[in-house]
PDB file of C-alpha atoms in Angstrom:
ATOM      1  CA  UNK A   1      32.275  64.011 -41.581  1.00 50.00           C
ATOM      2  CA  UNK A   2      35.311  66.164 -42.554  1.00 54.00           C
ATOM      3  CA  UNK A   3      37.006  65.837 -45.964  1.00 57.00           C
ATOM      4  CA  UNK A   4      40.273  63.852 -45.817  1.00 56.00           C
ATOM      5  CA  UNK A   5      43.396  65.964 -46.158  1.00 62.00           C
ATOM      6  CA  UNK A   6      44.875  66.146 -49.682  1.00 64.00           C
ATOM      7  CA  UNK A   7      48.192  65.461 -47.987  1.00 69.00           C
ATOM      8  CA  UNK A   8      47.079  62.118 -46.702  1.00 68.00           C
ATOM      9  CA  UNK A   9      47.991  60.020 -49.805  1.00 71.00           C
ATOM     10  CA  UNK A  10      51.516  61.592 -49.859  1.00 72.00           C
ATOM     11  CA  UNK A  11      51.985  60.847 -46.062  1.00 71.00           C
ATOM     12  CA  UNK A  12      50.693  57.442 -46.489  1.00 73.00           C
ATOM     13  CA  UNK A  13      53.093  56.800 -49.458  1.00 73.00           C
ATOM     14  CA  UNK A  14      56.012  58.230 -47.569  1.00 74.00           C
ATOM     15  CA  UNK A  15      55.222  55.912 -44.676  1.00 76.00           C
ATOM     16  CA  UNK A  16      54.916  52.927 -46.928  1.00 75.00           C
ATOM     17  CA  UNK A  17      58.274  53.772 -48.427  1.00 74.00           C
ATOM     18  CA  UNK A  18      59.913  53.956 -44.984  1.00 78.00           C
ATOM     19  CA  UNK A  19      58.275  50.601 -43.890  1.00 79.00           C
ATOM     20  CA  UNK A  20      59.523  49.013 -47.139  1.00 75.00           C
ATOM     21  CA  UNK A  21      63.043  49.997 -46.480  1.00 78.00           C
ATOM     22  CA  UNK A  22      63.014  48.663 -42.985  1.00 79.00           C
ATOM     23  CA  UNK A  23      61.418  45.451 -44.157  1.00 79.00           C
ATOM     24  CA  UNK A  24      64.046  45.071 -46.842  1.00 79.00           C
ATOM     25  CA  UNK A  25      66.764  45.350 -44.196  1.00 81.00           C
ATOM     26  CA  UNK A  26      64.983  42.654 -42.156  1.00 80.00           C
ATOM     27  CA  UNK A  27      64.712  40.355 -45.169  1.00 78.00           C
ATOM     28  CA  UNK A  28      68.481  40.826 -45.963  1.00 81.00           C
ATOM     29  CA  UNK A  29      69.291  39.898 -42.193  1.00 83.00           C
ATOM     30  CA  UNK A  30      66.989  36.935 -42.510  1.00 78.00           C
ATOM     31  CA  UNK A  31      68.550  35.743 -45.600  1.00 79.00           C
ATOM     32  CA  UNK A  32      71.954  35.949 -43.986  1.00 82.00           C
ATOM     33  CA  UNK A  33      70.691  33.785 -41.204  1.00 80.00           C
ATOM     34  CA  UNK A  34      69.432  31.275 -43.720  1.00 76.00           C
ATOM     35  CA  UNK A  35      72.780  31.268 -45.535  1.00 78.00           C
ATOM     36  CA  UNK A  36      74.470  29.983 -42.340  1.00 81.00           C
ATOM     37  CA  UNK A  37      72.197  26.834 -42.092  1.00 77.00           C
ATOM     38  CA  UNK A  38      73.683  24.006 -44.199  1.00 77.00           C
ATOM     39  CA  UNK A  39      71.567  23.334 -47.302  1.00 70.00           C
ATOM     40  CA  UNK A  40      70.751  19.719 -46.250  1.00 70.00           C
ATOM     41  CA  UNK A  41      69.345  21.009 -42.947  1.00 71.00           C
ATOM     42  CA  UNK A  42      67.205  23.797 -44.269  1.00 67.00           C
ATOM     43  CA  UNK A  43      63.976  21.653 -44.770  1.00 61.00           C
ATOM     44  CA  UNK A  44      63.906  21.253 -41.029  1.00 64.00           C
ATOM     45  CA  UNK A  45      63.698  24.933 -40.370  1.00 70.00           C
ATOM     46  CA  UNK A  46      60.060  25.407 -41.087  1.00 72.00           C
ATOM     47  CA  UNK A  47      59.861  28.684 -39.030  1.00 76.00           C
ATOM     48  CA  UNK A  48      62.503  30.261 -41.189  1.00 75.00           C
ATOM     49  CA  UNK A  49      60.539  29.357 -44.233  1.00 74.00           C
ATOM     50  CA  UNK A  50      57.404  30.920 -42.940  1.00 77.00           C
ATOM     51  CA  UNK A  51      59.253  34.078 -41.785  1.00 79.00           C
ATOM     52  CA  UNK A  52      60.949  34.539 -45.087  1.00 76.00           C
ATOM     53  CA  UNK A  53      57.855  33.933 -47.064  1.00 76.00           C
ATOM     54  CA  UNK A  54      55.640  36.329 -45.040  1.00 79.00           C
ATOM     55  CA  UNK A  55      58.270  39.032 -45.022  1.00 81.00           C
ATOM     56  CA  UNK A  56      58.744  38.687 -48.824  1.00 80.00           C
ATOM     57  CA  UNK A  57      54.991  38.788 -49.289  1.00 78.00           C
ATOM     58  CA  UNK A  58      54.591  41.979 -47.202  1.00 83.00           C
ATOM     59  CA  UNK A  59      57.540  43.555 -49.048  1.00 83.00           C
ATOM     60  CA  UNK A  60      55.987  42.766 -52.573  1.00 80.00           C
ATOM     61  CA  UNK A  61      52.645  44.299 -51.457  1.00 80.00           C
ATOM     62  CA  UNK A  62      54.471  47.554 -50.217  1.00 84.00           C
ATOM     63  CA  UNK A  63      56.434  47.832 -53.493  1.00 83.00           C
ATOM     64  CA  UNK A  64      53.157  47.363 -55.557  1.00 82.00           C
ATOM     65  CA  UNK A  65      51.275  49.973 -53.395  1.00 83.00           C
ATOM     66  CA  UNK A  66      54.143  52.533 -54.108  1.00 83.00           C
ATOM     67  CA  UNK A  67      54.218  51.766 -57.799  1.00 84.00           C
ATOM     68  CA  UNK A  68      50.430  52.076 -58.030  1.00 83.00           C
ATOM     69  CA  UNK A  69      50.472  55.398 -56.138  1.00 84.00           C
ATOM     70  CA  UNK A  70      53.145  56.706 -58.496  1.00 84.00           C
ATOM     71  CA  UNK A  71      51.248  55.343 -61.538  1.00 84.00           C
ATOM     72  CA  UNK A  72      48.073  57.090 -60.447  1.00 83.00           C
ATOM     73  CA  UNK A  73      50.071  60.298 -60.028  1.00 82.00           C
ATOM     74  CA  UNK A  74      51.889  59.905 -63.338  1.00 82.00           C
ATOM     75  CA  UNK A  75      55.221  59.679 -61.493  1.00 81.00           C
ATOM     76  CA  UNK A  76      56.131  56.099 -62.469  1.00 84.00           C
ATOM     77  CA  UNK A  77      58.924  56.157 -65.044  1.00 86.00           C
ATOM     78  CA  UNK A  78      59.010  53.451 -67.689  1.00 90.00           C
ATOM     79  CA  UNK A  79      62.524  52.494 -68.557  1.00 92.00           C
ATOM     80  CA  UNK A  80      62.341  50.169 -71.490  1.00 95.00           C
ATOM     81  CA  UNK A  81      65.583  48.344 -72.267  1.00 96.00           C
ATOM     82  CA  UNK A  82      66.809  45.424 -74.401  1.00 97.00           C
ATOM     83  CA  UNK A  83      67.346  42.439 -72.106  1.00 97.00           C
ATOM     84  CA  UNK A  84      68.402  38.860 -72.417  1.00 97.00           C
ATOM     85  CA  UNK A  85      65.410  36.881 -71.125  1.00 97.00           C
ATOM     86  CA  UNK A  86      67.399  33.894 -69.842  1.00 97.00           C
ATOM     87  CA  UNK A  87      69.522  36.014 -67.616  1.00 97.00           C
ATOM     88  CA  UNK A  88      66.522  37.849 -66.330  1.00 96.00           C
ATOM     89  CA  UNK A  89      64.549  34.635 -65.459  1.00 96.00           C
ATOM     90  CA  UNK A  90      67.660  33.132 -63.757  1.00 95.00           C
ATOM     91  CA  UNK A  91      68.009  36.164 -61.563  1.00 94.00           C
ATOM     92  CA  UNK A  92      64.345  35.973 -60.532  1.00 92.00           C
ATOM     93  CA  UNK A  93      64.842  32.295 -59.623  1.00 92.00           C
ATOM     94  CA  UNK A  94      67.947  33.088 -57.672  1.00 90.00           C
ATOM     95  CA  UNK A  95      66.115  35.831 -55.710  1.00 85.00           C
ATOM     96  CA  UNK A  96      63.786  33.058 -54.340  1.00 85.00           C
ATOM     97  CA  UNK A  97      66.300  30.243 -54.097  1.00 84.00           C
ATOM     98  CA  UNK A  98      66.487  30.267 -50.289  1.00 77.00           C
ATOM     99  CA  UNK A  99      62.826  30.049 -49.882  1.00 79.00           C
ATOM    100  CA  UNK A 100      62.542  27.366 -52.499  1.00 86.00           C
ATOM    101  CA  UNK A 101      65.180  25.297 -50.702  1.00 81.00           C
ATOM    102  CA  UNK A 102      63.552  25.716 -47.309  1.00 77.00           C
ATOM    103  CA  UNK A 103      60.193  24.526 -48.728  1.00 82.00           C
ATOM    104  CA  UNK A 104      61.811  21.715 -50.857  1.00 86.00           C
ATOM    105  CA  UNK A 105      60.304  23.162 -54.156  1.00 92.00           C
ATOM    106  CA  UNK A 106      61.941  22.373 -57.441  1.00 94.00           C
ATOM    107  CA  UNK A 107      62.200  25.262 -59.829  1.00 95.00           C
ATOM    108  CA  UNK A 108      62.910  24.652 -63.610  1.00 96.00           C
ATOM    109  CA  UNK A 109      63.516  27.382 -66.090  1.00 96.00           C
ATOM    110  CA  UNK A 110      62.937  26.812 -69.743  1.00 96.00           C
ATOM    111  CA  UNK A 111      64.006  29.581 -72.194  1.00 96.00           C
ATOM    112  CA  UNK A 112      66.180  29.869 -75.290  1.00 96.00           C
ATOM    113  CA  UNK A 113      69.631  31.365 -74.296  1.00 95.00           C
ATOM    114  CA  UNK A 114      69.539  33.733 -77.274  1.00 96.00           C
ATOM    115  CA  UNK A 115      65.979  35.195 -76.578  1.00 97.00           C
ATOM    116  CA  UNK A 116      66.083  38.905 -76.059  1.00 97.00           C
ATOM    117  CA  UNK A 117      63.250  41.450 -75.702  1.00 97.00           C
ATOM    118  CA  UNK A 118      62.426  45.008 -74.841  1.00 97.00           C
ATOM    119  CA  UNK A 119      60.802  45.612 -71.416  1.00 97.00           C
ATOM    120  CA  UNK A 120      61.240  47.513 -68.070  1.00 96.00           C
ATOM    121  CA  UNK A 121      63.616  45.339 -66.112  1.00 95.00           C
ATOM    122  CA  UNK A 122      62.620  46.433 -62.525  1.00 92.00           C
ATOM    123  CA  UNK A 123      58.872  46.598 -63.115  1.00 93.00           C
ATOM    124  CA  UNK A 124      58.695  43.363 -64.761  1.00 96.00           C
ATOM    125  CA  UNK A 125      60.908  41.819 -62.033  1.00 94.00           C
ATOM    126  CA  UNK A 126      58.550  42.987 -59.373  1.00 89.00           C
ATOM    127  CA  UNK A 127      55.666  41.293 -61.265  1.00 93.00           C
ATOM    128  CA  UNK A 128      57.524  37.994 -61.633  1.00 94.00           C
ATOM    129  CA  UNK A 129      58.939  37.952 -58.097  1.00 90.00           C
ATOM    130  CA  UNK A 130      55.423  38.558 -56.640  1.00 88.00           C
ATOM    131  CA  UNK A 131      53.964  35.750 -58.770  1.00 92.00           C
ATOM    132  CA  UNK A 132      56.718  33.339 -57.833  1.00 92.00           C
ATOM    133  CA  UNK A 133      56.216  34.118 -54.176  1.00 86.00           C
ATOM    134  CA  UNK A 134      52.513  33.455 -54.342  1.00 87.00           C
ATOM    135  CA  UNK A 135      53.129  30.287 -56.397  1.00 91.00           C
ATOM    136  CA  UNK A 136      55.425  29.024 -53.658  1.00 89.00           C
ATOM    137  CA  UNK A 137      52.607  29.289 -51.245  1.00 85.00           C
ATOM    138  CA  UNK A 138      50.263  27.128 -53.302  1.00 89.00           C
ATOM    139  CA  UNK A 139      52.338  24.774 -55.290  1.00 93.00           C
ATOM    140  CA  UNK A 140      53.001  21.179 -54.089  1.00 93.00           C
ATOM    141  CA  UNK A 141      56.548  20.550 -55.120  1.00 93.00           C
ATOM    142  CA  UNK A 142      57.321  22.162 -58.572  1.00 95.00           C
ATOM    143  CA  UNK A 143      57.478  25.533 -60.373  1.00 96.00           C
ATOM    144  CA  UNK A 144      58.189  26.169 -63.915  1.00 96.00           C
ATOM    145  CA  UNK A 145      59.496  29.500 -65.239  1.00 96.00           C
ATOM    146  CA  UNK A 146      59.312  29.680 -69.071  1.00 96.00           C
ATOM    147  CA  UNK A 147      59.519  32.230 -71.745  1.00 97.00           C
ATOM    148  CA  UNK A 148      58.908  32.078 -75.556  1.00 96.00           C
ATOM    149  CA  UNK A 149      57.574  34.133 -78.442  1.00 97.00           C
ATOM    150  CA  UNK A 150      53.948  33.917 -79.350  1.00 95.00           C
ATOM    151  CA  UNK A 151      52.189  35.979 -82.070  1.00 93.00           C
ATOM    152  CA  UNK A 152      55.202  38.363 -81.998  1.00 95.00           C
ATOM    153  CA  UNK A 153      54.933  38.936 -78.197  1.00 97.00           C
ATOM    154  CA  UNK A 154      57.186  37.732 -75.446  1.00 97.00           C
ATOM    155  CA  UNK A 155      55.213  35.348 -73.139  1.00 98.00           C
ATOM    156  CA  UNK A 156      56.549  34.723 -69.654  1.00 97.00           C
ATOM    157  CA  UNK A 157      54.891  31.696 -67.974  1.00 97.00           C
ATOM    158  CA  UNK A 158      54.897  30.740 -64.226  1.00 96.00           C
ATOM    159  CA  UNK A 159      53.288  27.363 -63.737  1.00 96.00           C
ATOM    160  CA  UNK A 160      52.862  25.237 -60.649  1.00 95.00           C
ATOM    161  CA  UNK A 161      51.448  21.813 -59.562  1.00 94.00           C
ATOM    162  CA  UNK A 162      49.040  23.236 -57.046  1.00 93.00           C
ATOM    163  CA  UNK A 163      45.254  23.294 -57.061  1.00 92.00           C
ATOM    164  CA  UNK A 164      45.111  26.128 -59.649  1.00 91.00           C
ATOM    165  CA  UNK A 165      43.336  29.558 -59.663  1.00 87.00           C
ATOM    166  CA  UNK A 166      39.803  30.132 -58.491  1.00 83.00           C
ATOM    167  CA  UNK A 167      37.231  30.586 -61.380  1.00 80.00           C
ATOM    168  CA  UNK A 168      36.676  34.293 -60.611  1.00 74.00           C
ATOM    169  CA  UNK A 169      40.331  34.954 -61.189  1.00 77.00           C
ATOM    170  CA  UNK A 170      40.378  33.008 -64.482  1.00 80.00           C
ATOM    171  CA  UNK A 171      37.744  35.205 -65.969  1.00 74.00           C
ATOM    172  CA  UNK A 172      39.176  38.779 -65.248  1.00 68.00           C
ATOM    173  CA  UNK A 173      42.672  38.234 -63.895  1.00 62.00           C
ATOM    174  CA  UNK A 174      44.020  41.841 -64.300  1.00 59.00           C
ATOM    175  CA  UNK A 175      40.822  43.336 -62.807  1.00 61.00           C
ATOM    176  CA  UNK A 176      40.682  41.033 -59.908  1.00 59.00           C
ATOM    177  CA  UNK A 177      41.006  43.566 -57.056  1.00 57.00           C
ATOM    178  CA  UNK A 178      39.036  42.335 -54.145  1.00 52.00           C
ATOM    179  CA  UNK A 179      38.282  42.941 -50.580  1.00 50.00           C
ATOM    180  CA  UNK A 180      40.246  40.600 -48.236  1.00 47.00           C
ATOM    181  CA  UNK A 181      39.619  36.916 -48.774  1.00 53.00           C
ATOM    182  CA  UNK A 182      39.401  35.734 -45.149  1.00 50.00           C
ATOM    183  CA  UNK A 183      40.505  32.174 -45.923  1.00 53.00           C
ATOM    184  CA  UNK A 184      43.684  33.057 -47.833  1.00 53.00           C
ATOM    185  CA  UNK A 185      44.379  36.697 -46.975  1.00 53.00           C
ATOM    186  CA  UNK A 186      44.440  37.624 -50.752  1.00 59.00           C
ATOM    187  CA  UNK A 187      43.355  41.003 -51.922  1.00 61.00           C
ATOM    188  CA  UNK A 188      44.082  40.493 -55.602  1.00 73.00           C
ATOM    189  CA  UNK A 189      46.624  43.447 -55.447  1.00 78.00           C
ATOM    190  CA  UNK A 190      49.323  41.371 -57.114  1.00 82.00           C
ATOM    191  CA  UNK A 191      47.244  40.512 -60.162  1.00 85.00           C
ATOM    192  CA  UNK A 192      46.025  44.102 -60.419  1.00 85.00           C
ATOM    193  CA  UNK A 193      49.518  45.304 -60.184  1.00 86.00           C
ATOM    194  CA  UNK A 194      50.609  42.792 -62.831  1.00 90.00           C
ATOM    195  CA  UNK A 195      47.857  43.918 -65.207  1.00 89.00           C
ATOM    196  CA  UNK A 196      48.721  47.567 -64.839  1.00 89.00           C
ATOM    197  CA  UNK A 197      52.384  47.011 -65.440  1.00 92.00           C
ATOM    198  CA  UNK A 198      51.678  44.808 -68.388  1.00 94.00           C
ATOM    199  CA  UNK A 199      49.480  47.508 -69.957  1.00 92.00           C
ATOM    200  CA  UNK A 200      52.278  50.170 -69.590  1.00 92.00           C
ATOM    201  CA  UNK A 201      54.185  48.038 -72.194  1.00 96.00           C
ATOM    202  CA  UNK A 202      52.882  48.634 -75.718  1.00 94.00           C
ATOM    203  CA  UNK A 203      53.941  48.464 -79.260  1.00 93.00           C
ATOM    204  CA  UNK A 204      51.728  50.345 -81.755  1.00 91.00           C
ATOM    205  CA  UNK A 205      48.151  49.723 -80.573  1.00 91.00           C
ATOM    206  CA  UNK A 206      48.977  46.487 -78.799  1.00 95.00           C
ATOM    207  CA  UNK A 207      49.342  46.542 -74.912  1.00 95.00           C
ATOM    208  CA  UNK A 208      50.776  43.954 -72.587  1.00 95.00           C
ATOM    209  CA  UNK A 209      48.346  41.815 -70.706  1.00 93.00           C
ATOM    210  CA  UNK A 210      48.092  38.909 -68.223  1.00 92.00           C
ATOM    211  CA  UNK A 211      46.229  35.621 -68.515  1.00 91.00           C
ATOM    212  CA  UNK A 212      45.543  32.823 -66.022  1.00 91.00           C
ATOM    213  CA  UNK A 213      44.926  29.200 -66.919  1.00 92.00           C
ATOM    214  CA  UNK A 214      44.612  26.020 -65.008  1.00 93.00           C
ATOM    215  CA  UNK A 215      45.646  22.353 -65.846  1.00 88.00           C
ATOM    216  CA  UNK A 216      48.399  23.058 -68.287  1.00 84.00           C
ATOM    217  CA  UNK A 217      51.997  22.077 -68.212  1.00 84.00           C
ATOM    218  CA  UNK A 218      52.282  21.191 -64.518  1.00 91.00           C
ATOM    219  CA  UNK A 219      48.469  20.504 -64.043  1.00 90.00           C
ATOM    220  CA  UNK A 220      48.101  23.386 -61.514  1.00 93.00           C
ATOM    221  CA  UNK A 221      47.871  27.107 -62.063  1.00 94.00           C
ATOM    222  CA  UNK A 222      49.537  28.937 -64.851  1.00 95.00           C
ATOM    223  CA  UNK A 223      50.172  32.747 -64.928  1.00 94.00           C
ATOM    224  CA  UNK A 224      51.042  34.257 -68.430  1.00 95.00           C
ATOM    225  CA  UNK A 225      52.518  37.682 -68.948  1.00 96.00           C
ATOM    226  CA  UNK A 226      52.280  38.993 -72.618  1.00 97.00           C
ATOM    227  CA  UNK A 227      54.731  41.731 -73.593  1.00 97.00           C
ATOM    228  CA  UNK A 228      54.441  43.219 -77.131  1.00 96.00           C
TER     229      UNK A 228
END
């Protein structure tokens, strides 16, 4: 068998980038269509919810693949800035509001208005957006987005009232990179991505990390992102 070309990863990354851009345009067009549907009628458009959810899921996967490719090639810049956490969480909620409305899911946000922290806005937004998108798939009717300080670290929590995470994910969430789960289509890429991005954030010898729990505030799954 011949050796794979050294150019293949670069060509593949370039192709993923092009697909992501095209999908992004499709998502914007789809959101424009949803905006034309009166809010009170949106729960009846189940197909729109499916289209928007699946397109967002594919887009998130492409973003993660590109970021991991750049990270592996030491090309992923880390832009740490000082951000108001309440504004950050509100923006992540708004990004998913149309899908939440279509699926009749209530999103609550709990955070002190004065809480601020240092982190890479875009990378952490990609992590949170992906977890929210996945949670929308599994929750029954509620999501909670919360942030607080624990042991001198910022902790961002995404909780749902669904069935919770499988036991294997609870034990090693940030190393849960699997083959394809045929029943759910999950590869574990999102959790692996979250763990890698969390680890990029460090203060002294403390690195960021992720943790999964079940049966907490909403009795379902709970994703926790720690940023030192």
